[in-house]
XYZ file of C-alpha atoms in Angstrom:
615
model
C -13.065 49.259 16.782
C -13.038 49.675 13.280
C -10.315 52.077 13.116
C -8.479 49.098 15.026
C -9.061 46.658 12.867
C -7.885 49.345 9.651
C -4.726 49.859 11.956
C -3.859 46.456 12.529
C -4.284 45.112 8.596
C -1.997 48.248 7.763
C 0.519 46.880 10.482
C 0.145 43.636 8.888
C 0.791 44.313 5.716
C 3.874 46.625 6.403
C 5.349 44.141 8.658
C 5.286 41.744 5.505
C 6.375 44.577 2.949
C 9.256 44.008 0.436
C 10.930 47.118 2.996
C 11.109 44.051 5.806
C 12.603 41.147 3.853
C 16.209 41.112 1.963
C 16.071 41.040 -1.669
C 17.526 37.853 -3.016
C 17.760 36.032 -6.954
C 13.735 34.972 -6.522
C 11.674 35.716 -4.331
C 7.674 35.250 -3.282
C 5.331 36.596 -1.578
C 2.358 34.604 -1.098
C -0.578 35.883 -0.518
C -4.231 34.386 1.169
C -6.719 37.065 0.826
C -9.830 35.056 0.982
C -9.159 31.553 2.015
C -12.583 30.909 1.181
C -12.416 31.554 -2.484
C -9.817 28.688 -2.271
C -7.485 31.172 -3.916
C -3.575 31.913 -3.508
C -2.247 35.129 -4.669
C 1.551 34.815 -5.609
C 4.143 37.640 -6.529
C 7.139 36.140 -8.093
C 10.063 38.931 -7.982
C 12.860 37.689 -10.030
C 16.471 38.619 -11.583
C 17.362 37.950 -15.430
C 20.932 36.506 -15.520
C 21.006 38.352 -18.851
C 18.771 40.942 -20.828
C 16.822 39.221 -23.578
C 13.910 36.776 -22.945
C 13.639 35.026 -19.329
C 12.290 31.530 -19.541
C 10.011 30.567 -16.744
C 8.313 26.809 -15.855
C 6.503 25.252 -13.006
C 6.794 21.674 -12.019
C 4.418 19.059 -13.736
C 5.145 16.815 -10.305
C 6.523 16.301 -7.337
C 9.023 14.138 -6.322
C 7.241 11.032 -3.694
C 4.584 10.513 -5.992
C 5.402 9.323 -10.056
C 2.561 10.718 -11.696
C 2.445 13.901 -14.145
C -0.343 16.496 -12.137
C -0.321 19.035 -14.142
C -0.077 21.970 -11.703
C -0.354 24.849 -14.004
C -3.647 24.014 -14.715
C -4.741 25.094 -11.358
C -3.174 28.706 -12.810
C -4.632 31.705 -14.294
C -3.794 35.418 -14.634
C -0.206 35.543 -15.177
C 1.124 38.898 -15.857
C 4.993 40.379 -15.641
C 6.372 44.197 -15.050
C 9.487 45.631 -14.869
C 11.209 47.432 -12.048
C 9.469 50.735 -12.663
C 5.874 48.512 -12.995
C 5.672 48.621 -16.512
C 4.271 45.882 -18.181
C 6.324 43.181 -20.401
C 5.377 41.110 -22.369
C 4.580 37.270 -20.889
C 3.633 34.832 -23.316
C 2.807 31.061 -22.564
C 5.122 29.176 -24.429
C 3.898 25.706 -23.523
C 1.237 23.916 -20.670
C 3.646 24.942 -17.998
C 6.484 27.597 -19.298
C 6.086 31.468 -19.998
C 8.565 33.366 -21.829
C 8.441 37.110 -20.426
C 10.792 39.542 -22.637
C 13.061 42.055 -20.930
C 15.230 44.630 -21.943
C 18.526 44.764 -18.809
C 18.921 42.650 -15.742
C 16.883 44.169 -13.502
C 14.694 42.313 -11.280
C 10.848 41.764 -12.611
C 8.094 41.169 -10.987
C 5.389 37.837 -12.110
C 2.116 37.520 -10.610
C -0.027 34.631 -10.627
C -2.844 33.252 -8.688
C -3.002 29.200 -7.971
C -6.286 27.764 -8.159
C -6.116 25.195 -4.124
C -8.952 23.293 -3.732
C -7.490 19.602 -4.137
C -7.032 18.419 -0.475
C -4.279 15.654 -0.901
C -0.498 15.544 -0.149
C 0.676 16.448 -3.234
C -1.813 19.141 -3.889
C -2.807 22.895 -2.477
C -5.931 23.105 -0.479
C -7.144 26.439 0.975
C -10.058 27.168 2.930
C -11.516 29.473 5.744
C -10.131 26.878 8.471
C -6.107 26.296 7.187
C -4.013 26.054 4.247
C -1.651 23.671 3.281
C 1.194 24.798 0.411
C 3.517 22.181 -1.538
C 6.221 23.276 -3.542
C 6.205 22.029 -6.471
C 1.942 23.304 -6.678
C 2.782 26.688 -5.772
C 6.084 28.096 -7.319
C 7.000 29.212 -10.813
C 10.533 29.656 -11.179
C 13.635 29.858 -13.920
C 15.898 27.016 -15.153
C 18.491 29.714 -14.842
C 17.910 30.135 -10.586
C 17.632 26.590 -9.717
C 20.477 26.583 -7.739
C 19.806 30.043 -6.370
C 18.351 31.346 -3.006
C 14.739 31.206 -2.995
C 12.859 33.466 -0.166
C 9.062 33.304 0.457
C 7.066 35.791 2.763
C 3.355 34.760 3.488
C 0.492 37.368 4.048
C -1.846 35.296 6.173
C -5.172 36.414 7.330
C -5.394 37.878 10.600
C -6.923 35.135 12.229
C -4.153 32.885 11.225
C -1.803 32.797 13.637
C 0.474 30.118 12.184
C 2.821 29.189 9.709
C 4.681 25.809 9.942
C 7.287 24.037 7.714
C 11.281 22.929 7.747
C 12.231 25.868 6.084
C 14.868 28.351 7.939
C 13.696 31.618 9.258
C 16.012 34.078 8.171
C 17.461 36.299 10.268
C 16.268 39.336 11.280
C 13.482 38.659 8.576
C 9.622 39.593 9.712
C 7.501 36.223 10.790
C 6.472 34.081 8.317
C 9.465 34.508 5.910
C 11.439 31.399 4.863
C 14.659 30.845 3.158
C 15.273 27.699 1.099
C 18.911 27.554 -0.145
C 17.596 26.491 -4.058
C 14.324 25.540 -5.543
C 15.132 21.695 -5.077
C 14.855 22.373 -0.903
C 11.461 25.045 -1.581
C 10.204 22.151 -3.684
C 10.713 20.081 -0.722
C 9.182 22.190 2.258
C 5.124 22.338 2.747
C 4.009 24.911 4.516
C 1.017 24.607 6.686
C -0.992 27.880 7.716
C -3.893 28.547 10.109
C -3.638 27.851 13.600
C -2.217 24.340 14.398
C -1.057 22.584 17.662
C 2.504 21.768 17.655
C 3.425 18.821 19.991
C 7.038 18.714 20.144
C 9.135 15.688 21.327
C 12.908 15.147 21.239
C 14.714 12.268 19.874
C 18.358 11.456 19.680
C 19.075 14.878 20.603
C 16.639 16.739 17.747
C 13.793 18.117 18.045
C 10.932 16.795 16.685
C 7.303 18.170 16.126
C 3.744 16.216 15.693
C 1.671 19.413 13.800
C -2.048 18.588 14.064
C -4.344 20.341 12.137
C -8.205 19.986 13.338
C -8.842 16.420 15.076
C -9.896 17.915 18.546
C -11.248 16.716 20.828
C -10.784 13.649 19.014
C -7.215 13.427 19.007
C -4.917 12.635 21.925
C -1.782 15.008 20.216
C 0.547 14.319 23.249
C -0.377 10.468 22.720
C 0.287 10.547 19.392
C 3.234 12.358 19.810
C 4.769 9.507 22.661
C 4.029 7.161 20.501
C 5.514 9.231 16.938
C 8.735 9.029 19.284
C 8.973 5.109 19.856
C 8.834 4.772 16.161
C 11.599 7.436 15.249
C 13.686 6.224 17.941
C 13.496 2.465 16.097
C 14.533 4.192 13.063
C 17.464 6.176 13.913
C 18.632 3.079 15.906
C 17.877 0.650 12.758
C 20.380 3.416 10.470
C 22.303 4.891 13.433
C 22.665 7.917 12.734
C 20.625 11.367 12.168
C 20.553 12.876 8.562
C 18.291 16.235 9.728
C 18.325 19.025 12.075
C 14.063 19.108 13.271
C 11.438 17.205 11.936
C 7.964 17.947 11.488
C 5.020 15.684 11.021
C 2.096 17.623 9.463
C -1.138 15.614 10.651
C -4.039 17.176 8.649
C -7.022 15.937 10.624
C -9.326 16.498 7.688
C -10.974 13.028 6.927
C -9.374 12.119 4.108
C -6.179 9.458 3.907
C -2.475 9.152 2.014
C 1.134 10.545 3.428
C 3.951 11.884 1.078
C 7.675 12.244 2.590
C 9.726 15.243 2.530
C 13.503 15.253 3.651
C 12.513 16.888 7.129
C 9.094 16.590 7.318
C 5.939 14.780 5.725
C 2.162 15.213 5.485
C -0.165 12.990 6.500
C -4.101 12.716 6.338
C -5.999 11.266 8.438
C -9.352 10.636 9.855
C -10.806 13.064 13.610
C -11.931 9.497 14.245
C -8.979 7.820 13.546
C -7.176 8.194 17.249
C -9.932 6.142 19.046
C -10.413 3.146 17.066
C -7.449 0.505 17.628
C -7.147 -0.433 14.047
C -7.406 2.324 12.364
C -4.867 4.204 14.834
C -2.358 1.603 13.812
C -2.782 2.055 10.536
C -1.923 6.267 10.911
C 1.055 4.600 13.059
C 2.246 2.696 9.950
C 1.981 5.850 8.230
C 3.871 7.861 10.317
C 6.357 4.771 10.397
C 6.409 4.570 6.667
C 6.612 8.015 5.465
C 9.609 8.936 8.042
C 11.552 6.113 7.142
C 11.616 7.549 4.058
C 14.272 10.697 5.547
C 16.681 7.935 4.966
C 15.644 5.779 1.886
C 14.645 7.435 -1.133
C 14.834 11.272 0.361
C 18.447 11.020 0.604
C 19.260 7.566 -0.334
C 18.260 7.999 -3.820
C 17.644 6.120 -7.417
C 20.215 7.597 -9.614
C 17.949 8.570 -12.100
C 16.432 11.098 -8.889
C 20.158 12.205 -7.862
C 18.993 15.291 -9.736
C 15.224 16.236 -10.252
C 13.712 16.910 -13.248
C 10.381 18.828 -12.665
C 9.263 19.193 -16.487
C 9.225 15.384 -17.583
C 8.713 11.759 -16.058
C 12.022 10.074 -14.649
C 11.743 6.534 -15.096
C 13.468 4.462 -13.157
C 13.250 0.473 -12.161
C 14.313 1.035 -8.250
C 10.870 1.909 -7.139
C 10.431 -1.387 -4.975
C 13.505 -0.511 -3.022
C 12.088 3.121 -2.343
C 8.471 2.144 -1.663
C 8.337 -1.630 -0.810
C 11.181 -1.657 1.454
C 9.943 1.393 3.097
C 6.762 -0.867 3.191
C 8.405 -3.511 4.719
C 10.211 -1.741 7.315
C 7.047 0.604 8.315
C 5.331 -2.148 10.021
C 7.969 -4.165 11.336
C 9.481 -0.901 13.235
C 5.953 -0.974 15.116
C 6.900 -4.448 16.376
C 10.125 -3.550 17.292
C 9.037 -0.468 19.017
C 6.175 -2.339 21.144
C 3.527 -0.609 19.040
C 1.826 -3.491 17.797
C 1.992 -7.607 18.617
C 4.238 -9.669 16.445
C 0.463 -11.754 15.898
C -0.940 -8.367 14.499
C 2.342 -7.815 12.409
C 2.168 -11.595 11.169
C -1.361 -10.736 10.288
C -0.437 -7.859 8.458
C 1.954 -9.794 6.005
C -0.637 -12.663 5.508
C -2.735 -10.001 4.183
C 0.529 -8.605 1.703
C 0.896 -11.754 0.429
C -2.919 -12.689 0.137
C -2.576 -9.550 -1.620
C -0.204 -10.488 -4.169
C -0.602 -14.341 -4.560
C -4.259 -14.007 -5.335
C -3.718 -11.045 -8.190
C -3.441 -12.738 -11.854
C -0.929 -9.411 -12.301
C 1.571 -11.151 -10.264
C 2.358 -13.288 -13.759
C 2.697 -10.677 -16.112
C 4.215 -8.182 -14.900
C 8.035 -8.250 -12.519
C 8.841 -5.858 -9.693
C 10.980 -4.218 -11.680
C 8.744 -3.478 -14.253
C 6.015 -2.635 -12.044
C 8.240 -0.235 -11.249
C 9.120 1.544 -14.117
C 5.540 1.750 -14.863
C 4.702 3.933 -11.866
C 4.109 6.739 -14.320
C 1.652 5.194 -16.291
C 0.400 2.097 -14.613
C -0.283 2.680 -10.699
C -1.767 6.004 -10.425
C -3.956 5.205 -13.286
C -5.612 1.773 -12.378
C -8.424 0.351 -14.638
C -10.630 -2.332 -14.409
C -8.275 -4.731 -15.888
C -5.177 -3.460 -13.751
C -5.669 -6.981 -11.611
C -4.737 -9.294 -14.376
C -2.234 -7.243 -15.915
C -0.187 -5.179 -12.857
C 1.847 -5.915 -9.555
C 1.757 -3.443 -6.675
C 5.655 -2.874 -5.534
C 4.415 -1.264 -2.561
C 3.082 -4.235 -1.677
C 5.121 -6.862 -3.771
C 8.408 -5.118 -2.659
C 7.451 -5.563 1.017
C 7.487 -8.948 0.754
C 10.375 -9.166 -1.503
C 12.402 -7.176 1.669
C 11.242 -9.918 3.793
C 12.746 -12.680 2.003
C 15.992 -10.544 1.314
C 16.112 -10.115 4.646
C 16.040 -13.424 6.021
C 17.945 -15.081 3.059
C 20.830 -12.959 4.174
C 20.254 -13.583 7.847
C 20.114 -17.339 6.874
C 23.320 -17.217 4.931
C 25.338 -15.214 8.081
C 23.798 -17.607 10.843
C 21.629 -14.346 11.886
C 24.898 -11.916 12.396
C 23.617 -9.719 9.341
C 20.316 -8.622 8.039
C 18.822 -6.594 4.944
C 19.494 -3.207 7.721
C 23.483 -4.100 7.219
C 22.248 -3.095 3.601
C 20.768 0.053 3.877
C 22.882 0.840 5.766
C 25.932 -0.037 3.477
C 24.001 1.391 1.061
C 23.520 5.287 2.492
C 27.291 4.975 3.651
C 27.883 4.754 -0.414
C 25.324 6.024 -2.149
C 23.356 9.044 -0.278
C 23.530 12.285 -1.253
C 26.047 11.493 -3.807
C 24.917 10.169 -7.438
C 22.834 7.798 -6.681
C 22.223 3.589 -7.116
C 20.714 0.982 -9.225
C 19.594 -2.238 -8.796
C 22.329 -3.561 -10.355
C 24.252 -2.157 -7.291
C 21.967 -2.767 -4.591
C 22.199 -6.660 -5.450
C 25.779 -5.970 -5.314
C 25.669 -4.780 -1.814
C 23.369 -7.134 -0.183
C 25.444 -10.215 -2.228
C 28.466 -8.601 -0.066
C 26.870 -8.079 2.862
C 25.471 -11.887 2.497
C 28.791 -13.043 2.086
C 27.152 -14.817 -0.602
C 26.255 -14.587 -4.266
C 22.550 -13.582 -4.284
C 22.023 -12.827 -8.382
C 19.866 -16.079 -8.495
C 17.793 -14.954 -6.206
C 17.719 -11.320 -7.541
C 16.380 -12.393 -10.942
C 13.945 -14.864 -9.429
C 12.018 -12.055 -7.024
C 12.896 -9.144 -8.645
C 13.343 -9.180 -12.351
C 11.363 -12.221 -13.145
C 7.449 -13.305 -13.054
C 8.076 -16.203 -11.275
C 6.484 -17.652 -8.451
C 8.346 -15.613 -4.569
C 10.045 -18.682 -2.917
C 8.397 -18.922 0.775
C 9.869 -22.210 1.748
C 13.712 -20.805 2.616
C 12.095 -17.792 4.775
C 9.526 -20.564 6.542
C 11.813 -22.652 7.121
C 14.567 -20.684 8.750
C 11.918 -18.653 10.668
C 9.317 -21.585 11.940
C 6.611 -20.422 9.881
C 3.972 -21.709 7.948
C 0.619 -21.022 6.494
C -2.138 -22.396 8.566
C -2.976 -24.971 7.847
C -7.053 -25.967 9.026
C -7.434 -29.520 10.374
C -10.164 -31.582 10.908
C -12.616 -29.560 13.690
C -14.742 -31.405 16.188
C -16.963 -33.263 14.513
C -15.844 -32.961 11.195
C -15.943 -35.892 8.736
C -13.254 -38.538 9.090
C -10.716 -37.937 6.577
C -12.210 -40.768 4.097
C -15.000 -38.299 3.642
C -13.229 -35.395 3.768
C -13.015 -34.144 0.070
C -16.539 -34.992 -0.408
C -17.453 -32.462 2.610
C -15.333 -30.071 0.643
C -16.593 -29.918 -2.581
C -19.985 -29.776 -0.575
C -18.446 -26.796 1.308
C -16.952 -25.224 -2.111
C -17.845 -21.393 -1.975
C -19.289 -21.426 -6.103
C -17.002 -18.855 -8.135
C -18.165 -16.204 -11.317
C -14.919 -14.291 -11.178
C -16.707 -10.709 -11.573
C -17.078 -8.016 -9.160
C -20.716 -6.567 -9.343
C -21.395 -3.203 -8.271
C -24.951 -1.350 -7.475
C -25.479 2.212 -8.873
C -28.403 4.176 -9.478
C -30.171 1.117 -9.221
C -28.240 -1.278 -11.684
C -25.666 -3.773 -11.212
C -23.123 -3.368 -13.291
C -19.786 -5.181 -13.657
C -16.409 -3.963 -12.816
C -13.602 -6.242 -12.755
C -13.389 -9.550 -14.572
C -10.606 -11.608 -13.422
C -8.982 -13.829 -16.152
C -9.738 -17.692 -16.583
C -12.632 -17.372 -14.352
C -16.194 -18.539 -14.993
C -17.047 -15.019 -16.447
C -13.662 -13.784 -18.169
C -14.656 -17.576 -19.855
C -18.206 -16.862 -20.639
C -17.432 -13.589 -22.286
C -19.408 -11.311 -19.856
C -17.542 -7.682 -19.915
C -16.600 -4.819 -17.739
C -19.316 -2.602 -17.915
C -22.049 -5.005 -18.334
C -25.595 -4.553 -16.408
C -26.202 -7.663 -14.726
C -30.306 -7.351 -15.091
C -31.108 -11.735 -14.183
C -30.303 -15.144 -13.781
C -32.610 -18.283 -15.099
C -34.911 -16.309 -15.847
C -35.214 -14.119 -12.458
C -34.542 -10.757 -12.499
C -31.710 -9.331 -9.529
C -32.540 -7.291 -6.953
C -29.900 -7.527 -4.886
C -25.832 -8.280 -5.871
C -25.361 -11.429 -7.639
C -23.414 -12.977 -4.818
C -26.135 -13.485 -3.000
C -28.292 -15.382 -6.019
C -25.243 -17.243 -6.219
C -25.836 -18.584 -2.946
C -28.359 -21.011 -4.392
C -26.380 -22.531 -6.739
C -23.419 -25.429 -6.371
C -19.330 -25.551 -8.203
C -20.850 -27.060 -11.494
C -24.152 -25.679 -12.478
C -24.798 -24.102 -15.186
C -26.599 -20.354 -15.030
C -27.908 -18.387 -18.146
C -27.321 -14.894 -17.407
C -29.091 -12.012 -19.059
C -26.845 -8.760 -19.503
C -27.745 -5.539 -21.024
C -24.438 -3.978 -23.488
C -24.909 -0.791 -24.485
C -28.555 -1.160 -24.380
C -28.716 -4.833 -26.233
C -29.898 -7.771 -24.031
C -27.601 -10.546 -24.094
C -28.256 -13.585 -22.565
C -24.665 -15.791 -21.642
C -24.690 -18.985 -20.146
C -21.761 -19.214 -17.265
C -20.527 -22.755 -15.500
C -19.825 -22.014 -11.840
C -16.479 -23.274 -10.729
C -15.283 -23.455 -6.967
C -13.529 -20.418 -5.549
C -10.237 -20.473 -5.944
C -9.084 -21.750 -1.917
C -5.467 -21.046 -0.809
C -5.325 -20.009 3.130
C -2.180 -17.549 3.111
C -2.392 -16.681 6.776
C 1.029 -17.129 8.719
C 1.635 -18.693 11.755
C 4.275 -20.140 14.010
C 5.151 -24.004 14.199
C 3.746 -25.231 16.809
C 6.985 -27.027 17.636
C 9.986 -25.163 16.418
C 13.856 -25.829 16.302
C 15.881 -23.857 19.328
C 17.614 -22.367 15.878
C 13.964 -21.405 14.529
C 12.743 -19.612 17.806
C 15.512 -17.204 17.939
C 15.607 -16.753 14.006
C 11.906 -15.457 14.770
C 12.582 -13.883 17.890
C 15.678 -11.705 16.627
C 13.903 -10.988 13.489
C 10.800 -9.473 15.079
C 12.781 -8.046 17.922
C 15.299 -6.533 17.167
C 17.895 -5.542 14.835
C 21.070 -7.694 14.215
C 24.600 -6.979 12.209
C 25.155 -3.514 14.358
C-alpha cells in the first residue's frame, strides 16, 4: 500500500509537471503541500521583455473592496534563478515590488510562499478542509506582462479532488490548469480547492453553478440553488441581456459573513445554520442578489477612474453610491420581484435603511458623494466617532436609488424607471472608458424627460435633509403613524402621558469587558457628548451607587429631566460628572401603505414592487 501511495504522488506530480502545461509570458504553479500549515507555495516562471533589471509588484488591493490590505505582508522567502537554476539577484525595492537583475531574455523562475490564514473574501485562507485563492492575494507579476497570458497549474493534495473558478481550462492542458487572458481577468478569478458540491442550474440559456463549501447536512444546495435562479432570472430580465458565459457562486459554509463580486463569479460566506432560519436565509438571498447584480454594475459598468485598475495605489473616485447603494437598492427589491420575500418584509427592510440613516448625526456632515470618496480611508476604518462624522453609501445610496427611481417614474406617468438608466447607462458606458456622476445625472435627466440637477445636488452632493414627501406621495406611503390605543388617554391628556412614557436618553453606548463598563460611542448634542463624559471612559456609579450591570438599566429609575452625578474612572483618575437626562430622541420611520390610496397610488406601488416598467 505504501508503494501505492509513492506511485500515485509521483503520478501526481508528473501529471502537473512544467512537461504537461504550454509555456506562456508568466506562468504559476501553485502549490498546497500542507494545507494545515496554512501555507501556499508559488513558482512564478516569467519572461524579461528585455535583459537588464525586471521589475516585479503584487497588488496592495483588490478591486470590490476600497481599502489598501497590504498583501505582501502575508509573503516571505522570495528568491529568483535563471533558466539553468542559477541564482539572481532579487532585491525588495519597496513593501510590495522586487527588482530581480538578469543578464538576456530568458525566462526566470520566482518563488514565494503566501502566508493564508485570513478567512474573508478578499483574503487567502488555507486549511486541512479547503482552500480558497484570490487574485490579487496570491500573484506577483510585472508591469511589463499585464496585458499578457497568465497560466496557473495547482498541485493539490491528494485528497482534494476539486478545483473551481471562471477561469478557462486550456486545451489539452492537465486538470487543474487555468488560462486567464491578462492579469486584470487572474486578478478577477478565485479559485476554490478541496472537495465542493457543485449545484448547477441554467438560466437564460447559461449555465450557472451554486459551489458550496461545508454546510451539510445543514444546507438544502438544490434549494438554494432554485431559489439562486429566481433571483438571476429577475436580473437578466431587469438589464435584458447576458454579459457572461457561466457563473459561479462560491458559498463558503464556514461561519463567518461578507460577499465580494467578480465579473463571473462571487464569494460568499455564510453561516451552516444559515439555510434553516427564515431570516437569516433571506439575508444570504440578498447577498446572492446583491453581489450578482454587480456582473452588470460596477464589474462591467464601471467608474471611470476603475476603467483601468491600478493595483499599487488607492483610486479615488466619488461614484461609489451608484456601484454599492444602487446595487443595495436593487438586491432586495429583486427578491420582491422574484417572489422571494413579501413586499411587507421588503417595506420593512427600507424602514430599517432609513432608520439607519435618519437617526446617524453623520448624515449632516458628510454627502454621498463624499462618503464616497472616502471609502479608502473612512468606511473600512470606522472609529468610535464614525456616527457623528460619516454616511454609509451602501446604505444612504439605497435609498437615494429609491427616490431616483420613483422621481423619474413620477415625471413619465410610470412608463420609465431608474432600470431605463442602467440600462442606458451599460448601452454607453460598459466596458468602454467609463462614467461619472456628472454623466449619470445626465442620463437619468434624459431618461426623465426632465431636468433632475436640483434634485442631484440635493441627495447626492449636498448634506441636506432626503426629500420623502414626492416618493410618499406618488407611492401611498407613509410612516406609521401610532394612534391613540384602547384605552389610551383622550387626546387632552395625551402629551402629558408622553412625557410620562419618554424613554430617558444619555447618548452613550456602554459596553461590559473584563468586568468594567466602559464607553464606546458618544453621540453629539446628547446628554453625555454635553456633560463631557468620553469614549473610553469606565462607567464605575451613579448617585453614589456603584454599577453592576449596564447603565441602561440604572437608567430605568430615573425620568427626562433629572439630574445624575456620574463617577468615571480616565486613565485611572476618578471623575465625577453630573449629566441631565433628556428624552430619547422619538421619530417612528417604519413605512406603511395608506390605508386609503388613490387608483393612481395603488398601481404606482403595485408596478414598483412588481415589476419592472420602461422595457
Amino acid at each position: 500500500m505504501a508503494i501505492l501511495l509513492r506511485l500515485v504522488a509521483v503520478l501526481h506530480f508528473v501529471i502537473l509537471s512544467p512537461l504537461a502545461f504550454g509555456a506562456g509570458p508568466v506562468e504559476y504553479i501553485v502549490s498546497i503541500d500542507a494545507p494545515q500549515s496554512h501555507y501556499v507555495n508559488v513558482e512564478l516562471k516569467i519572461a524579461p521583455k528585455q535583459a537588464g533589471e525586471l521589475e516585479l509588484f503584487m497588488p496592495v488591493w483588490t478591486p470590490g473592496s476600497y481599502l489598501v490590505r497590504e498583501y505582501a505582508r502575508n509573503i516571505d522567502s522570495v528568491t529568483a534563478s535563471d533558466a539553468e537554476n542559477k541564482p539572481l539577484n532579487c532585491a525588495k525595492q519597496s513593501k510590495n515590488r522586487w527588482k530581480v537583475t538578469t543578464a538576456s531574455t530568458n525566462p526566470i523562475t520566482v518563488k514565494y510562499r503566501v502566508y493564508s490564514n485570513e478567512l474573508s473574501v478578499r483574503t487567502n485562507f488555507v486549511d486541512a478542509e479547503f482552500g480558497i485563492l484570490n487574485g490579487a492575494a496570491t500573484y506577483i507579476t510585472s508591469t511589463q506582462h499585464l496585458t499578457d497570458e497568465h497560466t496557473v497549474r495547482l498541485r493539490l493534495p491528494l485528497n482534494w479532488k476539486q478545483s473551481v473558478t471562471s477561469l478557462e481550462h486550456p486545451v489539452n492542458a492537465a486538470a487543474h490548469s487555468y488560462r486567464a487572458v491578462n492579469f486584470d481577468e487572474l486578478v478577477d478569478s478565485p479559485i476554490l480547492v478541496g472537495n465542493p458540491t457543485l449545484h448547477p442550474f441554467r438560466v437564460g440559456d447559461v449555465e450557472h453553478f451554486l459551489v458550496n463549501q461545508g454546510g451539510d447536512p445543514y444546507w438544502n444546495g438544490e434549494a438554494a440553488a432554485a431559489d439562486a435562479a429566481k433571483i438571476v432570472a429577475e436580473h437578466q430580465k431587469m438589464w435584458g441581456m447576458v454579459p457572461y458565459k457561466r457563473y459561479h457562486f462560491f458559498n463558503l459554509i464556514a461561519e463567518s459573513s461578507g460577499g465580494l463580486e467578480h465579473n463571473n463569479s462571487t464569494v460568499l460566506l455564510t453561516s451552516r445554520w444559515a439555510f434553516r432560519n427564515d431570516k437569516n436565509y433571506k439575508k444570504w438571498l440578498g447577498l446572492v442578489s446583491h453581489e450578482f447584480f454587480h456582473a452588470w454594475n460596477v464589474r462591467r459598468l464601471r467608474p471611470k477612474a476603475l476603467a483601468k485598475y491600478d493595483y499599487q495605489s488607492e483610486v479615488y473616485f466619488d461614484e461609489l453610491w451608484i456601484a454599492e447603494g444602487i446595487t443595495s437598492y436593487y438586491d432586495e427589491l429583486a427578491l420582491v420581484r422574484a417572489g422571494l420575500t413579501k413586499p411587507k418584509e421588503y417595506l420593512a427592510n427600507l424602514s430599517k435603511q432609513i432608520e439607519t440613516v435618519q437617526t446617524l448625526p453623520g448624515r449632516q456632515k458628510q454627502s454621498l458623494v463624499e462618503s464616497s470618496h472616502d471609502a479608502w480611508i473612512k468606511y473600512y476604518r470606522p472609529d468610535e466617532n464614525s456616527t457623528n462624522t460619516t454616511i454609509n453609501y451602501y446604505n444612504k445610496g439605497a435609498i437615494a436609488g429609491m427616490l431616483l427611481d420613483v422621481a423619474i417614474r413620477k415625471r413619465t406617468a410610470n412608463q420609465k424607471s431608474l432600470d431605463d438608466v442602467m440600462r442606458l447607462m451599460y448601452q454607453r458606458y460598459a466596458e468602454k472608458d467609463g462614467f461619472t456622476n456628472v454623466e449619470f445625472a445626465t442620463v437619468a435627466s434624459e431618461v426623465a424627460g426632465n431636468d433632475l440637477s436640483a434634485w442631484f445636488q440635493r441627495s447626492i452632493y449636498s448634506t441636506d435633509e432626503l426629500d420623502f414627501a414626492e416618493a410618499f406621495e406618488w407611492l401611498g406611503l407613509q410612516f406609521k403613524v401610532d394612534g391613540p390605543k384602547e384605552g389610551a388617554p383622550d387626546a387632552k391628556e395625551a402629551p402629558e402621558a408622553e412625557a410620562k412614557d419618554s424613554v430617558v436618553w444619555l447618548g452613550a453606548t456602554v459596553e461590559s469587558k473584563d468586568g468594567k463598563f466602559s464607553i464606546s460611542r458618544i453621540t453629539e448634542n446628547s446628554p453625555a457628548f454635553s456633560a463631557g463624559l468620553n469614549v473610553g471612559d469606565e462607567m464605575i456609579g451613579v448617585d453614589g451607587f456603584r454599577l453592576t450591570e449596564l447603565i441602561d438599566e440604572r437608567l430605568k429609575q430615573y425620568k427626562v429631566g433629572d439630574r445624575i452625578m456620574t463617577l468615571v474612572s480616565r486613565r485611572g483618575r476618578l471623575i465625577e460628572l453630573p449629566v441631565i437626562l433628556l428624552a430619547k430622541p422619538k421619530q417612528n420611520w417604519q413605512l406603511e401603505a395608506l390605508k386609503a390610496p388613490t387608483p393612481m397610488q395603488s398601481e404606482s406601488l403595485s408596478s414598483w414592487l412588481h415589476k419592472p416598467v420602461g422595457k
